[in-house]
Amino acid sequence: MQRRNAGVSIILPASNEAALIGGCLEALLASDGPGDHGVEVIVVANGCRDDTAGLARAFAARMAARGWNLEVIERPAGGKPGALNAGDAAASGAIRIYLDADVTVTPDLLTQLVTALDVDAPRYASGRVEIAAEGAISRAYARIWRRVPFMRDVVPGCGLFAVNAAGRARWGAFPEIISDDIYVRLQFRPGERQGVPAPYRWPIAEGWRNLVKVRRRQNAGVDEIAALYPGLTRNEDKPAFPLSEKLGLALRDPLGFAVYAGVALAVRLTPRARQDWSRGR
């Protein structure tokens, strides 16, 4: 089948995501837009031992009914950078939206992202992240994390970020690193990043052990980029988290702050294990 060129490519790496890929694709299909822009959705099933690929292919007819094209690529090897690169190689859209399989978008988000990126100058965009959690420990952690200045005041791009053609030209292949989202965000100066108001749901790890594991991985990703790409750090706009704010959060939500601070302390006091793409689910 001949592929037509798309205006928007949604690249969706998915490793053993049979439980979540359906919800992610359903949310995409429920999107209001993005208008006259052609859309292609590229699911890259990498290193899967489940039916992620088959479940994704089941959406092909419904996407075609919207005028969208769905392509599912199966890669025997795991690894998110490889999946992102495979998706990029297959993509034809000038606008690239990189989406994790556990993220669910709201109906307005795609249109708002495309509007923000439909310019000639390099641009990076993401929506308003809504941190989701189920268990009591993770819900307590999330209550504080969503109020941390970095999550509240800038455009973190956790689980979803998008760039236009001029922005995508800022880097070549995705390198074999832990934090692809940080790597891409730091390709852009703060004034080149735009947050749009539409939210998306991004679940965090469940349970104390998994929170520690993922927080350690996040910290390692930040350190790795600083070591390998020190020039990118000039684009960091991470706000300070002053003691007065921490004390205020601790007074308003002592349980949440105890969990949040306890996870941070546990990461400092325990050795790093080998890092991978696991979210602790």
XYZ file of C-alpha atoms in Angstrom:
281
model
C 0.000 0.000 0.000
C 1.388 3.392 -0.944
C 1.769 5.764 1.973
C 0.696 9.341 1.542
C 2.701 12.135 3.096
C 1.413 13.300 6.459
C 1.595 16.679 8.082
C 1.756 15.178 11.570
C 3.578 12.011 12.607
C 2.782 10.550 16.028
C 5.609 8.225 17.030
C 4.663 5.808 19.762
C 7.322 3.419 21.130
C 5.753 0.528 23.029
C 7.488 -2.330 24.824
C 5.145 -4.933 26.342
C 2.313 -2.408 26.548
C -0.640 -4.696 25.744
C -2.469 -3.479 28.854
C -2.131 0.200 27.895
C -1.786 0.588 24.135
C -5.546 0.416 23.601
C -6.275 3.290 25.962
C -3.549 5.400 24.381
C -4.854 4.847 20.840
C -8.493 5.305 21.883
C -7.597 8.701 23.306
C -5.852 9.673 20.071
C -8.914 8.676 18.058
C -11.097 10.808 20.321
C -9.064 13.903 19.407
C -10.955 16.814 17.878
C -8.267 17.601 15.319
C -5.817 18.431 13.989
C -7.896 19.810 11.151
C -6.584 19.593 7.605
C -3.188 18.215 8.599
C -2.698 14.626 7.480
C -1.946 12.347 10.435
C 0.030 9.139 10.651
C 0.422 7.097 13.817
C 3.533 4.928 13.969
C 3.562 2.344 16.745
C 6.986 0.792 17.271
C 6.599 -2.455 19.204
C 10.096 -3.138 20.453
C 11.215 -6.258 22.262
C 7.617 -7.263 22.998
C 6.703 -10.609 24.534
C 2.992 -9.799 24.424
C 0.474 -8.791 21.739
C 1.162 -5.055 21.740
C 1.579 -5.074 17.951
C -1.602 -7.033 17.264
C -3.689 -4.865 19.551
C -2.335 -1.745 17.850
C -3.083 -3.097 14.362
C -6.699 -3.623 15.399
C -7.107 0.188 15.278
C -6.124 0.470 11.594
C -9.653 0.521 10.149
C -10.924 3.113 12.613
C -7.939 5.342 11.957
C -8.415 4.962 8.212
C -12.035 6.040 8.649
C -10.686 9.317 10.043
C -8.282 9.667 7.139
C -5.337 8.725 9.351
C -2.691 6.147 8.535
C -1.538 3.586 11.104
C 1.749 1.754 10.753
C 2.966 -0.841 13.245
C 6.662 -1.685 13.234
C 7.910 -4.722 15.153
C 11.489 -4.739 16.361
C 12.932 -7.811 18.102
C 15.317 -5.669 20.112
C 14.174 -3.605 23.053
C 15.426 -0.124 23.869
C 13.533 3.133 23.544
C 16.166 5.075 21.532
C 16.106 2.400 18.840
C 12.320 2.479 18.775
C 12.282 6.269 18.439
C 14.785 6.104 15.596
C 12.761 3.423 13.807
C 9.667 5.575 14.136
C 11.480 8.647 12.833
C 12.816 6.687 9.848
C 9.260 5.689 8.905
C 7.714 9.110 9.536
C 6.879 11.652 6.834
C 5.288 14.430 8.908
C 6.888 17.832 9.335
C 5.494 17.905 12.875
C 6.616 15.026 15.096
C 4.768 14.111 18.279
C 6.578 11.592 20.484
C 4.153 9.814 22.789
C 4.621 7.146 25.455
C 2.172 4.258 25.360
C 0.922 4.874 28.902
C -0.091 8.474 28.141
C -3.686 9.429 27.340
C -4.296 12.731 25.577
C -7.352 14.948 25.924
C -9.406 15.870 22.821
C -7.983 19.377 22.347
C -4.312 18.510 22.748
C -3.310 17.495 19.217
C -4.858 20.597 17.668
C -3.167 22.880 20.190
C 0.215 21.223 19.650
C -0.054 21.525 15.875
C -1.087 25.186 16.132
C 1.911 25.936 18.372
C 4.313 24.160 16.016
C 2.956 25.387 12.687
C 5.658 28.059 12.342
C 8.966 28.282 10.499
C 11.172 28.889 13.548
C 12.315 25.915 15.646
C 9.727 25.060 18.274
C 9.143 22.477 20.997
C 5.734 21.980 22.614
C 3.943 19.845 25.153
C 0.673 19.865 27.035
C -0.163 20.328 30.688
C 0.876 17.144 32.427
C -1.546 15.597 34.896
C 0.339 13.178 37.128
C -1.794 10.105 37.789
C -1.367 7.501 40.502
C -3.502 4.750 42.028
C -1.944 3.469 45.255
C -1.813 5.509 48.461
C 1.983 5.881 48.446
C 2.130 7.001 44.822
C -0.831 9.352 45.246
C 0.932 10.987 48.187
C 4.121 11.343 46.149
C 2.192 12.792 43.206
C 0.506 15.451 45.349
C 3.906 16.982 46.070
C 5.569 16.287 42.753
C 2.917 18.154 40.791
C 3.665 21.229 42.965
C 7.435 21.146 42.473
C 8.405 24.274 40.473
C 9.851 22.262 37.574
C 6.587 20.395 37.058
C 4.399 23.416 37.785
C 6.124 26.320 36.049
C 7.954 25.085 32.934
C 7.289 22.641 30.056
C 8.737 19.318 31.240
C 7.416 17.156 28.385
C 7.103 14.026 30.526
C 5.775 11.224 28.333
C 4.791 13.578 25.491
C 6.736 16.175 23.552
C 6.468 17.519 20.022
C 8.667 19.456 17.604
C 8.326 21.021 14.178
C 10.624 20.363 11.212
C 13.071 23.137 12.088
C 13.156 21.867 15.654
C 13.729 18.256 14.621
C 16.732 19.406 12.611
C 18.451 20.323 15.906
C 19.603 16.730 16.441
C 20.207 13.588 14.411
C 19.432 10.091 15.651
C 18.355 9.618 19.241
C 21.452 8.572 21.185
C 21.573 5.562 23.496
C 20.803 7.487 26.672
C 18.330 7.167 29.526
C 16.351 10.396 29.187
C 15.232 11.102 25.636
C 12.733 13.691 26.897
C 15.368 15.785 28.677
C 17.751 15.453 25.733
C 15.168 16.832 23.324
C 13.879 19.569 25.648
C 17.395 20.917 26.122
C 17.892 21.217 22.365
C 15.669 24.299 22.690
C 16.089 27.562 24.535
C 13.313 28.342 27.049
C 11.775 30.889 24.675
C 11.519 28.216 21.973
C 9.438 25.915 24.174
C 5.701 26.361 24.432
C 3.266 24.760 26.822
C -0.310 24.485 25.586
C -3.234 24.448 28.040
C -4.756 21.093 27.083
C -3.784 18.390 29.573
C -2.680 14.811 29.204
C -2.613 12.004 31.769
C 0.807 10.604 32.671
C 0.909 7.779 35.248
C 3.821 7.399 37.625
C 5.297 4.246 39.132
C 3.265 2.475 41.777
C 4.640 1.696 45.222
C 7.623 2.784 47.272
C 10.165 0.450 45.681
C 9.207 1.418 42.153
C 9.135 5.138 42.950
C 12.699 4.877 44.243
C 13.755 2.886 41.193
C 12.296 5.387 38.719
C 13.509 8.446 40.652
C 17.026 6.983 40.622
C 16.738 6.439 36.890
C 15.564 10.037 36.372
C 18.497 11.393 38.352
C 20.905 9.197 36.408
C 19.447 10.514 33.158
C 20.050 14.118 34.205
C 23.630 13.326 35.244
C 24.288 11.435 32.011
C 23.221 14.344 29.807
C 25.281 16.804 31.855
C 28.325 14.550 31.402
C 27.858 13.692 27.713
C 26.305 16.918 26.420
C 27.430 19.727 28.738
C 26.602 22.354 26.126
C 22.915 21.522 26.409
C 22.773 22.533 30.056
C 22.848 26.211 29.058
C 19.231 25.740 27.946
C 18.084 24.428 31.314
C 15.438 26.567 32.973
C 14.712 24.410 35.983
C 13.383 26.784 38.665
C 14.771 26.798 42.174
C 12.857 24.919 44.849
C 13.445 27.200 47.846
C 13.339 25.972 51.420
C 10.362 28.216 52.164
C 8.288 26.421 49.521
C 9.373 23.034 50.817
C 8.370 23.995 54.346
C 5.021 25.266 53.087
C 4.335 21.991 51.292
C 5.403 20.012 54.354
C 2.981 21.958 56.552
C 0.067 21.635 54.123
C 0.617 17.973 53.299
C 2.925 16.321 55.820
C 2.247 12.771 54.581
C 2.808 13.650 50.946
C 5.986 15.550 51.741
C 7.282 12.705 53.908
C 6.837 10.260 51.028
C 8.362 12.625 48.471
C 11.350 13.476 50.656
C 11.743 9.863 51.727
C 12.009 8.685 48.131
C 14.651 11.348 47.425
C 16.589 10.307 50.520
C 16.382 6.619 49.629
C 17.822 7.379 46.188
C 20.757 9.189 47.780
C 21.450 6.413 50.285
C 21.184 3.381 47.997
C 23.542 2.491 45.151
C 22.527 2.825 41.556
C 21.526 -0.307 39.736
C 21.863 -0.834 36.011
C 19.487 1.555 34.271
C 16.918 0.534 31.674
C 13.590 1.780 30.264
C 11.476 0.294 33.033
C 8.832 2.517 34.590
C 8.476 0.209 37.574
C 5.102 -1.072 36.450
